[in-house]
CSV table of C-alpha atoms in Angstrom, one decimal:
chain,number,residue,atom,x,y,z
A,1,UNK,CA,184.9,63.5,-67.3
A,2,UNK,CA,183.1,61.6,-70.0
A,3,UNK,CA,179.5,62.9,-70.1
A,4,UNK,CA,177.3,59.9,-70.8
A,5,UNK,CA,173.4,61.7,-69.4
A,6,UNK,CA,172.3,61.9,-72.8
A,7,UNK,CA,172.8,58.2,-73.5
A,8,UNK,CA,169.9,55.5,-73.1
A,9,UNK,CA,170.2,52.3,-71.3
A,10,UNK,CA,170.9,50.0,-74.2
A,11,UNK,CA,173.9,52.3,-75.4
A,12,UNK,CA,175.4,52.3,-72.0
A,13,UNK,CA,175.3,48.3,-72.4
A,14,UNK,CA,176.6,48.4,-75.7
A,15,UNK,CA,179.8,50.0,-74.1
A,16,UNK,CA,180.2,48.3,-71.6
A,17,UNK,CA,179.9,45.1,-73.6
A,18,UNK,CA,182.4,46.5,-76.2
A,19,UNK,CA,184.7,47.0,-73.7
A,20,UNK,CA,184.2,43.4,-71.2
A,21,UNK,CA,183.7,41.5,-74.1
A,22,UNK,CA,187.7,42.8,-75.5
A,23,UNK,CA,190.4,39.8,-75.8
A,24,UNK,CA,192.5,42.0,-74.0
A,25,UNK,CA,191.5,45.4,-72.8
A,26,UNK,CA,194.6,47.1,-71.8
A,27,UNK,CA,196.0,46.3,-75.2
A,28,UNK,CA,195.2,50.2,-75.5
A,29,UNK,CA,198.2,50.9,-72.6
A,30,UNK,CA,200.5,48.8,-74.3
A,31,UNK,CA,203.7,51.2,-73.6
A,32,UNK,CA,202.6,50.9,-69.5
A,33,UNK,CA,203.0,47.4,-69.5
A,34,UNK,CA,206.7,47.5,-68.2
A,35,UNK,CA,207.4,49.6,-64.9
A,36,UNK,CA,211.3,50.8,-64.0
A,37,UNK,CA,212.6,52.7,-60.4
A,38,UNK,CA,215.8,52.6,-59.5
A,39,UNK,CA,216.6,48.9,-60.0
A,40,UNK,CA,213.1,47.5,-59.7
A,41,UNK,CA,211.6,46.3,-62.5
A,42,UNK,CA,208.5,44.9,-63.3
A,43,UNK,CA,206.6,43.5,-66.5
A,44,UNK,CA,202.7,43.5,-66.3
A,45,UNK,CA,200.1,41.4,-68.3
A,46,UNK,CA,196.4,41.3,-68.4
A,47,UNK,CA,194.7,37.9,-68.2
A,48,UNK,CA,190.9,37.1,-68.3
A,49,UNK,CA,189.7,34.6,-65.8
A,50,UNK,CA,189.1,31.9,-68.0
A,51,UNK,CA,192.9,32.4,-69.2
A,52,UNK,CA,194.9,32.9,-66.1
A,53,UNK,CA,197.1,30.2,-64.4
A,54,UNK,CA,195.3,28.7,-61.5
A,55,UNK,CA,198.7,28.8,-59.9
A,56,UNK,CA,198.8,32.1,-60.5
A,57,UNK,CA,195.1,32.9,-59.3
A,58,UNK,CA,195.9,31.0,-56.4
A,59,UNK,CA,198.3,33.2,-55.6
A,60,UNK,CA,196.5,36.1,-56.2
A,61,UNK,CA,193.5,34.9,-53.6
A,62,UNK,CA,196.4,34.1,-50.6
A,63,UNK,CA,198.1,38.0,-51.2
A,64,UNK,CA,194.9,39.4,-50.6
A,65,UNK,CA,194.0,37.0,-47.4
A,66,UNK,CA,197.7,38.0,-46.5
A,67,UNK,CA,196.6,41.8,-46.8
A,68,UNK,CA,192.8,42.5,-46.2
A,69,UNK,CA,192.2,39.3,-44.4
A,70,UNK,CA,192.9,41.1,-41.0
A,71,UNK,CA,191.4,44.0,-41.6
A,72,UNK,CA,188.0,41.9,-42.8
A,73,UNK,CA,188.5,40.0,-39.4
A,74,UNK,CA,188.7,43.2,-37.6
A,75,UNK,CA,185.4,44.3,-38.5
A,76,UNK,CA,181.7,43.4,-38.9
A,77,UNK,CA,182.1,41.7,-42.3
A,78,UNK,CA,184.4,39.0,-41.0
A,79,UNK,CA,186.8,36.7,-42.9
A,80,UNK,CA,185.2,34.4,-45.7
A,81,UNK,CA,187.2,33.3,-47.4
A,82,UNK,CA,184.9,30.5,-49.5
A,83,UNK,CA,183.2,33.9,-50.9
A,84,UNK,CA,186.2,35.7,-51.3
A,85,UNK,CA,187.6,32.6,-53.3
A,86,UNK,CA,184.1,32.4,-55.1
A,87,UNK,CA,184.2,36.3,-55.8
A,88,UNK,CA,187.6,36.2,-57.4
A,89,UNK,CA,187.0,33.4,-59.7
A,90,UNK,CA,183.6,34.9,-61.0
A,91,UNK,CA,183.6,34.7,-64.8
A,92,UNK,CA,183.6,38.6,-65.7
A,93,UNK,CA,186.8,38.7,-63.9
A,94,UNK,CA,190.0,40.5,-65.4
A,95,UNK,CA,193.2,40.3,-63.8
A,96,UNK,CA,196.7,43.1,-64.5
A,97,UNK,CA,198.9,41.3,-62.8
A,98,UNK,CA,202.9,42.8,-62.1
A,99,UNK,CA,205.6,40.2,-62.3
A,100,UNK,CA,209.5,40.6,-61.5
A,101,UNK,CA,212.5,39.7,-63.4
A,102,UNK,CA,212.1,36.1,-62.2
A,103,UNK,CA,208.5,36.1,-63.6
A,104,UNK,CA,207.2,35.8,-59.9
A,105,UNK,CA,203.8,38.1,-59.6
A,106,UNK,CA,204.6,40.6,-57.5
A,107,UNK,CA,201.2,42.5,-57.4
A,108,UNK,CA,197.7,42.4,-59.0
A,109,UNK,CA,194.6,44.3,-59.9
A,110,UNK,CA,191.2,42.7,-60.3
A,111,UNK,CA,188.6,44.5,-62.1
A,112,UNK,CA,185.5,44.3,-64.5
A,113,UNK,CA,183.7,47.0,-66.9
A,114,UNK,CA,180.1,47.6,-65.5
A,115,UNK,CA,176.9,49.8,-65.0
A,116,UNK,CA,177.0,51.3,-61.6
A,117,UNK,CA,174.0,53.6,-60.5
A,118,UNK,CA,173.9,54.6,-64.3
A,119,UNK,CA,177.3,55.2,-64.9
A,120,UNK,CA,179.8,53.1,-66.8
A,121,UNK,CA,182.1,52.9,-64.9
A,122,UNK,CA,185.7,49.9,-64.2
A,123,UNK,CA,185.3,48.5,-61.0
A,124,UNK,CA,188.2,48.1,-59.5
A,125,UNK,CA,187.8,45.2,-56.8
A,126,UNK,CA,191.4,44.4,-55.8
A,127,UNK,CA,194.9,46.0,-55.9
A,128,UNK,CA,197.5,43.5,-53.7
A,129,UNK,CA,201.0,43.9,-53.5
A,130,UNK,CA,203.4,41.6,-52.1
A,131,UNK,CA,206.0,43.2,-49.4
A,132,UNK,CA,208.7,43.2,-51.4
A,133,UNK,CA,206.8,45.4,-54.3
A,134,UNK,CA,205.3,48.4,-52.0
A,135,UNK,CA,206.6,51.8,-51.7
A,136,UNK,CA,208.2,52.2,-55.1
A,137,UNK,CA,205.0,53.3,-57.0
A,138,UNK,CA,204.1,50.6,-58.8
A,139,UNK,CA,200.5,50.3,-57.1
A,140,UNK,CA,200.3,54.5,-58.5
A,141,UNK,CA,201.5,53.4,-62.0
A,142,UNK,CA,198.6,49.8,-61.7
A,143,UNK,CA,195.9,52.5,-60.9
A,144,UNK,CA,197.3,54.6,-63.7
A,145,UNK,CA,196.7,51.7,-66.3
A,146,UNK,CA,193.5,51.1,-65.1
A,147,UNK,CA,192.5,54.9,-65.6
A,148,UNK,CA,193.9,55.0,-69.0
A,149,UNK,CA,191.7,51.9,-70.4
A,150,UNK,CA,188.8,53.7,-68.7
A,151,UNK,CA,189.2,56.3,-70.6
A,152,UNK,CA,189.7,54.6,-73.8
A,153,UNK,CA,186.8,52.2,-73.2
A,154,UNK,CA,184.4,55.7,-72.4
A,155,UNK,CA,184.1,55.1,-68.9
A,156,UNK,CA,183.2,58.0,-66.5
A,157,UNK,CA,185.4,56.7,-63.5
A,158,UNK,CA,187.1,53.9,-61.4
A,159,UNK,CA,184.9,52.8,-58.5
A,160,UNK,CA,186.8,51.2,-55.8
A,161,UNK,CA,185.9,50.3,-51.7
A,162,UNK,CA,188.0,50.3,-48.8
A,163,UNK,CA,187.8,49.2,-45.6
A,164,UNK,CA,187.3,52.3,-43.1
A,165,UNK,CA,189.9,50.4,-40.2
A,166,UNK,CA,192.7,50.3,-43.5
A,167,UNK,CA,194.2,53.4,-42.9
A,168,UNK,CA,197.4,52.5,-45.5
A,169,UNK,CA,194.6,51.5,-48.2
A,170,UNK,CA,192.5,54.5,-47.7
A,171,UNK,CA,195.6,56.2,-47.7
A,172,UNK,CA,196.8,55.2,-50.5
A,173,UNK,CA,193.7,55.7,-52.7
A,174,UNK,CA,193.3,59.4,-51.3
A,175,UNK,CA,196.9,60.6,-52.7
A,176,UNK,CA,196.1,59.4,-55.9
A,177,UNK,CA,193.1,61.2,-56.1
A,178,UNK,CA,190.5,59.2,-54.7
A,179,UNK,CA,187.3,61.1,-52.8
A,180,UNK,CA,184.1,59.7,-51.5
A,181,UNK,CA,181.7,58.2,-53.7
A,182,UNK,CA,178.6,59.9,-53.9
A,183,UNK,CA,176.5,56.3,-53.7
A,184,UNK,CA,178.8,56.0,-50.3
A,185,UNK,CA,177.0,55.2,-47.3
A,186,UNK,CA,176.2,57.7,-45.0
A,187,UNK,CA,177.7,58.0,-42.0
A,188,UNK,CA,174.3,56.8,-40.0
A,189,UNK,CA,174.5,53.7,-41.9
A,190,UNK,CA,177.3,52.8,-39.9
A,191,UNK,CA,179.4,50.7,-42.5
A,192,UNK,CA,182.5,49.5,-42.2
A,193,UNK,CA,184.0,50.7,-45.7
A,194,UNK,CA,183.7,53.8,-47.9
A,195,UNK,CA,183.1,53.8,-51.3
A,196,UNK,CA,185.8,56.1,-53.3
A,197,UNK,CA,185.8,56.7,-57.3
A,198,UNK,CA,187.8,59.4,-59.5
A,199,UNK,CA,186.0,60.8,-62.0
A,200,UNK,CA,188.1,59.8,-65.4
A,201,UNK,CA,189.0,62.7,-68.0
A,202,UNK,CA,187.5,62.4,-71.8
């Protein structure tokens, strides 16, 4: 794990400036941009908010009503989907998105590079997958690029929440490695999600 205690505030900004502030972050993961199994194939690009289709970010906002939308309904959050719409057009946002032979997206991150409880850490605030693109490791191998750029950009881990009544999300994130956050709330809190991170290697 990157050690970053001995830094002061304005370094931690300065890398995490360095780092949002990139015309393309996972330039660094370059090779990781094309994913093969079996005869699925995928290609996967980065965009910036300011830079992606709004076609495509359209899209990207219906998958995850599609997927999360019941689970949000389900709960004591509810559905909104005005600030989930709002939240996924925010500025900082940066998109990995996966897209099939036919150059259909298929799956997407969203993330952003930012201070969290002191830390510097990639926030990783969306990984959707259509139907079609589940169960053949590419959302593994999306999490995998994500880890690498952390690494290269000096983060010290991948922050991510998940809905507790999403027991294929929490799942999911708990084979790859993810645990309970230690700024997750308590179980007296009563919250409806946990917040998982995994620590990323220097």
């Amino acid at each position: 794990m990157v050690q970053n205690d001995q830094l002061t505030v304005k370094e931690r900004q300065q890398i995490i400036e360095k780092a949002a502030n990139a015309k393309d972050p996972l330039d660094c993961v370059s090779e990781m941009l094309v994913y093969e199994k079996d005869d699925f194939r995928v290609k996967l690009k980065s965009w910036r908010k300011a830079d992606i289709p709004q076609k495509t970010l359209k899209w990207a906002i219906k998958l995850a009503e599609r997927n999360v939308g019941p689970f949000y309904s389900s709960c004591s959050l509810g559905w909104q989907p005005k600030i989930k719409q709002a939240d996924m057009n925010k500025h900082w946002a940066r998109y990995l998105i996966a897209y099939n032979s036919g150059n259909t997206p298929v799956a997407f991150c969203m993330f952003r590079f930012d201070i969290d409880y002191e830390r510097c850490v990639l926030y990783c605030y969306e990984t959707q997958l259509e139907e079609s693109a589940r169960r053949k490791g590419l959302g593994s191998h999306m999490m995998s690029i994500l880890e690498k750029a952390a690494a290269h950009w000096r983060m010290e881990k991948i922050v991510l929440t998940v809905l507790k009544n999403n027991p294929s999300g929490m799942g999911f994130f708990r084979k790859i490695g993810y645990t309970t956050d230690e700024t997750s709330p308590g179980r007296e809190e009563n919250q409806p999600y946990e917040i998982l991170s995994r620590d990323i290697a220097a």
